[in-house]
Coordinates of C-alpha atoms and ligand atoms in Angstrom, one line a residue:
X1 CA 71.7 -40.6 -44.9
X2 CA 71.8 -42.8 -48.3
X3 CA 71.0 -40.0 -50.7
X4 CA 69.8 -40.2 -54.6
X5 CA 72.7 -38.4 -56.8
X6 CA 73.3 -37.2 -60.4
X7 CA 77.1 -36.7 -61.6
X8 CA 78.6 -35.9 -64.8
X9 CA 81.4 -37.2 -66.0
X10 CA 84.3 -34.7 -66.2
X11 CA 87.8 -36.5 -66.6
X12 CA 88.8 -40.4 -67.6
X13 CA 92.5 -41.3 -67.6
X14 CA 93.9 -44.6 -68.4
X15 CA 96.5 -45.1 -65.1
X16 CA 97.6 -48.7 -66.2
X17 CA 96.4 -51.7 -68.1
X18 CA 92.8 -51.7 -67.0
X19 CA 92.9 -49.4 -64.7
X20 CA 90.4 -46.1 -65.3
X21 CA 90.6 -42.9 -62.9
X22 CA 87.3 -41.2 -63.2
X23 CA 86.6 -37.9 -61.9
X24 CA 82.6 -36.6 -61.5
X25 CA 80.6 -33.2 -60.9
X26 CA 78.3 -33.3 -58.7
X27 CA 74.8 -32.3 -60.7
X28 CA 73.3 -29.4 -58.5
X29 CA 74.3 -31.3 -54.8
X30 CA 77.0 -31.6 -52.8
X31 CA 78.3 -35.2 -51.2
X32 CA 79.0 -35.7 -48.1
X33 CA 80.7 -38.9 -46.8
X34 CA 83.6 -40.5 -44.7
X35 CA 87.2 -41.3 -46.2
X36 CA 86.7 -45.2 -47.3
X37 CA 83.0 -44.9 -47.8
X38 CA 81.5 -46.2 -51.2
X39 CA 78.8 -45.5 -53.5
X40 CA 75.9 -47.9 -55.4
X41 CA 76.0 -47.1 -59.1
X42 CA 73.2 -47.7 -61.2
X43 CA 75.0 -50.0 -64.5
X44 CA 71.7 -51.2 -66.6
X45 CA 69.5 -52.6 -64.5
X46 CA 71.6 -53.6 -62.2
X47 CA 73.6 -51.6 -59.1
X48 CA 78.1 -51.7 -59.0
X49 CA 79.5 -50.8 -55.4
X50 CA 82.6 -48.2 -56.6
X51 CA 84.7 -46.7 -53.1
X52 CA 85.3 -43.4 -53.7
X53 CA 89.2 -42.8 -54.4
X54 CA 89.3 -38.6 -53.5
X55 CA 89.4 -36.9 -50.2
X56 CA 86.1 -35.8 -48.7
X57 CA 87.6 -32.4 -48.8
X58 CA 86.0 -32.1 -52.4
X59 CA 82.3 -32.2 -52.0
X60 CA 81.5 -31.3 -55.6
X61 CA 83.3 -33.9 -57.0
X62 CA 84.6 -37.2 -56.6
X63 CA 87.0 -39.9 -58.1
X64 CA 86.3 -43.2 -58.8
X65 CA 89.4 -45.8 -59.5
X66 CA 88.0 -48.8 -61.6
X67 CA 89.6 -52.3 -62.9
X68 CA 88.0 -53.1 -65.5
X69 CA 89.3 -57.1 -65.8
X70 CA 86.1 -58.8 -64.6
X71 CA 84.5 -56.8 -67.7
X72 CA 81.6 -57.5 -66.2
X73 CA 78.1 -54.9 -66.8
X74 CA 79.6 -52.5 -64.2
X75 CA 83.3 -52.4 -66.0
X76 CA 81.5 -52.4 -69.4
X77 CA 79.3 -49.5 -68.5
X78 CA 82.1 -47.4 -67.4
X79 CA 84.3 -47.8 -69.9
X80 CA 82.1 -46.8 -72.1
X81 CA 81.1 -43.5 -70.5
X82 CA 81.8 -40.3 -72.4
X83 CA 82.9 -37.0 -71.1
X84 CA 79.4 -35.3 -70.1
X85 CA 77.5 -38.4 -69.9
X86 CA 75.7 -38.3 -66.5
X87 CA 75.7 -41.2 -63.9
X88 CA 73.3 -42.1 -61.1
X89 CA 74.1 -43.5 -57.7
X90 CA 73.4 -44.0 -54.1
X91 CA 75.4 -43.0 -51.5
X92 CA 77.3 -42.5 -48.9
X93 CA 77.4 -46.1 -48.2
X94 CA 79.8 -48.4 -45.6
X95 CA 82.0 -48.8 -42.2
X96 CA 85.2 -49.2 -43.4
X97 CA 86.5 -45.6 -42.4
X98 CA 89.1 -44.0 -40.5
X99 CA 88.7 -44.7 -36.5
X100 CA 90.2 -42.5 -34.2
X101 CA 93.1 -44.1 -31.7
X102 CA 96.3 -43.4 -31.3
X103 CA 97.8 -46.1 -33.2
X104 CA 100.2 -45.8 -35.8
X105 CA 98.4 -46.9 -39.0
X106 CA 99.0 -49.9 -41.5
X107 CA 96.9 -49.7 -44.5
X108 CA 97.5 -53.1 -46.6
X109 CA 96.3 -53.2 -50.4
X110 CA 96.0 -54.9 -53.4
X111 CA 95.2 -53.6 -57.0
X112 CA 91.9 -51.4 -57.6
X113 CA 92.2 -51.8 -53.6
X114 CA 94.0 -48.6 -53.4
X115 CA 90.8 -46.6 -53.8
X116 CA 89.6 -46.2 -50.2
X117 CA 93.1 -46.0 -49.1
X118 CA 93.8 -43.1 -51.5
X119 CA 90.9 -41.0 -50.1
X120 CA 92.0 -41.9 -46.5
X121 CA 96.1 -40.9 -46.9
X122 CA 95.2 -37.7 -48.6
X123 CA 92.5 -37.0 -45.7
X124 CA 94.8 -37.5 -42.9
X125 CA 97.4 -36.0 -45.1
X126 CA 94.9 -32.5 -45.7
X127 CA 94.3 -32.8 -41.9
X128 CA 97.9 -32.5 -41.1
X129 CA 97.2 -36.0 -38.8
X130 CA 99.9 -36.6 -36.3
X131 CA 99.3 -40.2 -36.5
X132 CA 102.5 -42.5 -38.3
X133 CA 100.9 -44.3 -41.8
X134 CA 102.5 -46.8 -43.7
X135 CA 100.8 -48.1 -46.9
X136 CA 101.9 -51.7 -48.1
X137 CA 100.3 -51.7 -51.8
X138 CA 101.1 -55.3 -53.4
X139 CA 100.9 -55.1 -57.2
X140 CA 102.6 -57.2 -60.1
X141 CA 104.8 -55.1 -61.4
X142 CA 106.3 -51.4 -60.4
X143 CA 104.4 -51.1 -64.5
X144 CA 101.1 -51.9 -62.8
X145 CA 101.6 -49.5 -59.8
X146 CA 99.9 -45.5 -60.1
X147 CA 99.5 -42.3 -58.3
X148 CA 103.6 -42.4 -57.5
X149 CA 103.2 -38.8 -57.6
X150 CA 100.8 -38.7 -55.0
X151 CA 102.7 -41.1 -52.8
X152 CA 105.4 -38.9 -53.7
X153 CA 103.8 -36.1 -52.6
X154 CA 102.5 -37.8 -49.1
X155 CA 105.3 -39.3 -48.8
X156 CA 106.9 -35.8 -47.7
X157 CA 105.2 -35.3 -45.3
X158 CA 106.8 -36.5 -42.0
X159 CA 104.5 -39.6 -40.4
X160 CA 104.5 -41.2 -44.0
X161 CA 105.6 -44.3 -45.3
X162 CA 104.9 -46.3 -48.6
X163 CA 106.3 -49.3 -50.5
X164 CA 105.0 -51.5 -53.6
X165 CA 105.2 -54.5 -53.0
X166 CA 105.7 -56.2 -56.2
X167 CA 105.3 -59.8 -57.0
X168 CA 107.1 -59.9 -60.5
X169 CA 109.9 -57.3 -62.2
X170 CA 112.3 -55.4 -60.9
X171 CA 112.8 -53.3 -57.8
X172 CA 113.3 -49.6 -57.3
X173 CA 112.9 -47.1 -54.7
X174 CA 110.2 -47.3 -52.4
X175 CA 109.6 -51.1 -53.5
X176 CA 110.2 -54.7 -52.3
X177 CA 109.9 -57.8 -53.7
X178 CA 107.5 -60.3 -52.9
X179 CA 104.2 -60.1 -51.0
X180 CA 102.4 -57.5 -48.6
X181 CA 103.1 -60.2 -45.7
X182 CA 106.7 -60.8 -46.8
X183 CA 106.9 -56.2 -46.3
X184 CA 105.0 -57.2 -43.1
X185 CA 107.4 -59.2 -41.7
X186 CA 110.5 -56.7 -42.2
X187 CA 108.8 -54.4 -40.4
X188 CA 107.8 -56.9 -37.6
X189 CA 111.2 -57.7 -37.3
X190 CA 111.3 -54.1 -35.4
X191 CA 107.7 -53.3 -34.2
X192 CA 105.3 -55.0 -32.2
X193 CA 102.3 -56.6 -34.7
X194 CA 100.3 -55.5 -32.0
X195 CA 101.0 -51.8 -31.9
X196 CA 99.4 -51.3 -35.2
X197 CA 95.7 -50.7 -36.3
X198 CA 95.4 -52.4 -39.9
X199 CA 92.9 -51.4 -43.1
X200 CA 93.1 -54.0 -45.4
X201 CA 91.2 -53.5 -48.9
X202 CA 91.3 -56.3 -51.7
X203 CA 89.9 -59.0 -53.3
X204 CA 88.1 -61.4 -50.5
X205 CA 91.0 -64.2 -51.1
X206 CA 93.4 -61.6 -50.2
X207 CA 91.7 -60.1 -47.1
X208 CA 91.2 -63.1 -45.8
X209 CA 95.0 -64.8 -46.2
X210 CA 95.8 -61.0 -44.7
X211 CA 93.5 -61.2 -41.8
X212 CA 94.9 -64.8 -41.2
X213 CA 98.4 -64.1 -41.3
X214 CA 97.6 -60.9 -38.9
X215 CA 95.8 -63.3 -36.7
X216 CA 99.1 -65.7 -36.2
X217 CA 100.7 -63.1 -35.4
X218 CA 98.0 -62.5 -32.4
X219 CA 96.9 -59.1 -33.7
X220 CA 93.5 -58.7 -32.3
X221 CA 90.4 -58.7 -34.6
X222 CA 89.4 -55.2 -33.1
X223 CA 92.7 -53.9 -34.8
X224 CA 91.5 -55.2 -38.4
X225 CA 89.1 -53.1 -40.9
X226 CA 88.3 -54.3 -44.3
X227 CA 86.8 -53.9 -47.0
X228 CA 86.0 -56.7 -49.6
X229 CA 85.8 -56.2 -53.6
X230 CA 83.5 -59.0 -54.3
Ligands
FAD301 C1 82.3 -52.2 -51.1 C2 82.9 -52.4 -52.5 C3 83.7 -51.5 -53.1 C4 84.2 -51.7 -54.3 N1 85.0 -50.7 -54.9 C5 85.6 -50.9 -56.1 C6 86.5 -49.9 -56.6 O1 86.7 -48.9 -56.1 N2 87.0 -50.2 -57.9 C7 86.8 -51.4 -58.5 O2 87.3 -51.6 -59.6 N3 85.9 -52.3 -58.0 C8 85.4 -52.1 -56.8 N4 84.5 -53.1 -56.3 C9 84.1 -54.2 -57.1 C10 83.0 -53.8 -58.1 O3 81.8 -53.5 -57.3 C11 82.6 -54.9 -59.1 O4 82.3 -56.0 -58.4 C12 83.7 -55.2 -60.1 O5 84.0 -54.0 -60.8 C13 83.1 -56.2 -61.1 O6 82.0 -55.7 -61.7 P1 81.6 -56.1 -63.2 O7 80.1 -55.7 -63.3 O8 82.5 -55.5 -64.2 O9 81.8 -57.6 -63.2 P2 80.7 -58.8 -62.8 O10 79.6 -58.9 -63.8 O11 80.3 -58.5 -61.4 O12 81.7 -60.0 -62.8 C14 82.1 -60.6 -64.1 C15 82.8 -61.9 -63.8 O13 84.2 -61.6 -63.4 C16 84.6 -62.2 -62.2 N5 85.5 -61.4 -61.6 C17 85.3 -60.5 -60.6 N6 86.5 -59.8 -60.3 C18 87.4 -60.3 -61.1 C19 88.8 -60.0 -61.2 N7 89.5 -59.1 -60.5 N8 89.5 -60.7 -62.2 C20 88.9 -61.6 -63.0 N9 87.6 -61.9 -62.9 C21 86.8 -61.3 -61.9 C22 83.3 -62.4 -61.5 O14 83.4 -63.5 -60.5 C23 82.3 -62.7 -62.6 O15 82.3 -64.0 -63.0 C24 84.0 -52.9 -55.0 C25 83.2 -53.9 -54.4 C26 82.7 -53.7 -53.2 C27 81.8 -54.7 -52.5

């Protein structure tokens, strides 16, 4: 049920060039909500979708993972929040979660797209999930990629698999050159594109050349979950 909140703002950390992690108490309330789920944030008069970037496990506080390029009201106003200042919201709000089949597990990013994805791989990860994972996560540079210690981490797990996929600068472990389809097609070179279940997350350009390419490759539309940053 969408719910009324109060948070206060607790942590702010710079992760790259425009990038802002934000963690939140809860003000006297707990939220529930569904790895990939997002909530409405109240910026002036106006609302901001965010997707909440921690693992449902936490109910008393939550992390938000912003890009602040469009500088529009909603990157303005969170930039600007202090450490204590309070925030208001809606929430929990969308369908782009975790199904349950057996499928092994492609989650395909870009950018501030990482957020749902985050919440999802440390959810299966906490939930000791049996199900194989690989996260493609296309950024510019291996400078404009974060959380490697938590892909680290993840990664350890058996059933885990990451790469950046970088578009400009060098390469180094756990990264390939080019884009998320050119990872794609190195690992269709050995698997099905059918035997996967994909969760794509970026901006819509970007979902949709993704859901095209996926549909060439005659991956059915009932295996594709996204989620659009407009
Ligand atoms: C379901 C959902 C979940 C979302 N989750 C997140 C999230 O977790 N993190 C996050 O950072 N954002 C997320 N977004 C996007 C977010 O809601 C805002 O749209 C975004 O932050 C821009 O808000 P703004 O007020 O700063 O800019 P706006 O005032 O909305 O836009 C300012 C101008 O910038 C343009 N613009 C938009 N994006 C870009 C861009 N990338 N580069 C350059 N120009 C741009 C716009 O077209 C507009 O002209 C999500 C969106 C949706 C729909």
């Amino acid at each position: 049920m969408l719910k009324h909140y109060t948070a206060t703002l607790t942590e702010k950390n710079v992760l790259a060039p425009n990038v802002l992690q934000l963690w939140f108490d809860l003000v006297d309330d707990t939220l529930e909500f569904k790895s990939g789920q997002y909530i409405l944030l109240e910026v002036g008069n106006g609302f901001r979708q965010y997707s909440i970037a921690s693992s449902p496990q936490f109910n008393k506080k939550f992390e938000l993972l912003i890009d602040t390029t469009p500088m529009g009201i909603g990157s303005q106003y969170l930039m600007n929040l202090a450490l204590g200042d309070h925030i208001h919201f809606r929430a929990p709000l969308g369908v782009f979660v975790l199904h349950e089949s057996n499928l092994p597990k492609l989650f395909l990013a870009t950018g501030s797209g990482i957020a749902p994805m985050k919440s999802m791989l440390e959810f299966m990860h906490e939930m000791r999930s049996p199900q194989k994972r690989i996260l493609l996560w296309g950024t510019r540079t291996f400078e404009q990629a974060y959380y490697t210690d938590i892909w680290k981490k993840l990664g350890r797990m058996k059933g885990f698999d990451y790469t950046f996929c970088l578009s400009k600068g060098d390469v180094r472990d756990h990264c390939s050159k080019g884009y998320i389809q050119d990872a794609l097609n190195d690992i269709f070179l050995h698997n099905s594109p059918q035997s996967f279940e994909y969760y794509v997350c970026a901006r819509p350009t970007i979902v949709e050349s993704l859901k095209q390419y996926l549909a060439q490759k005659s991956v059915p539309e009932s295996n594709i979950f996204h989620e659009k940053f407009t």
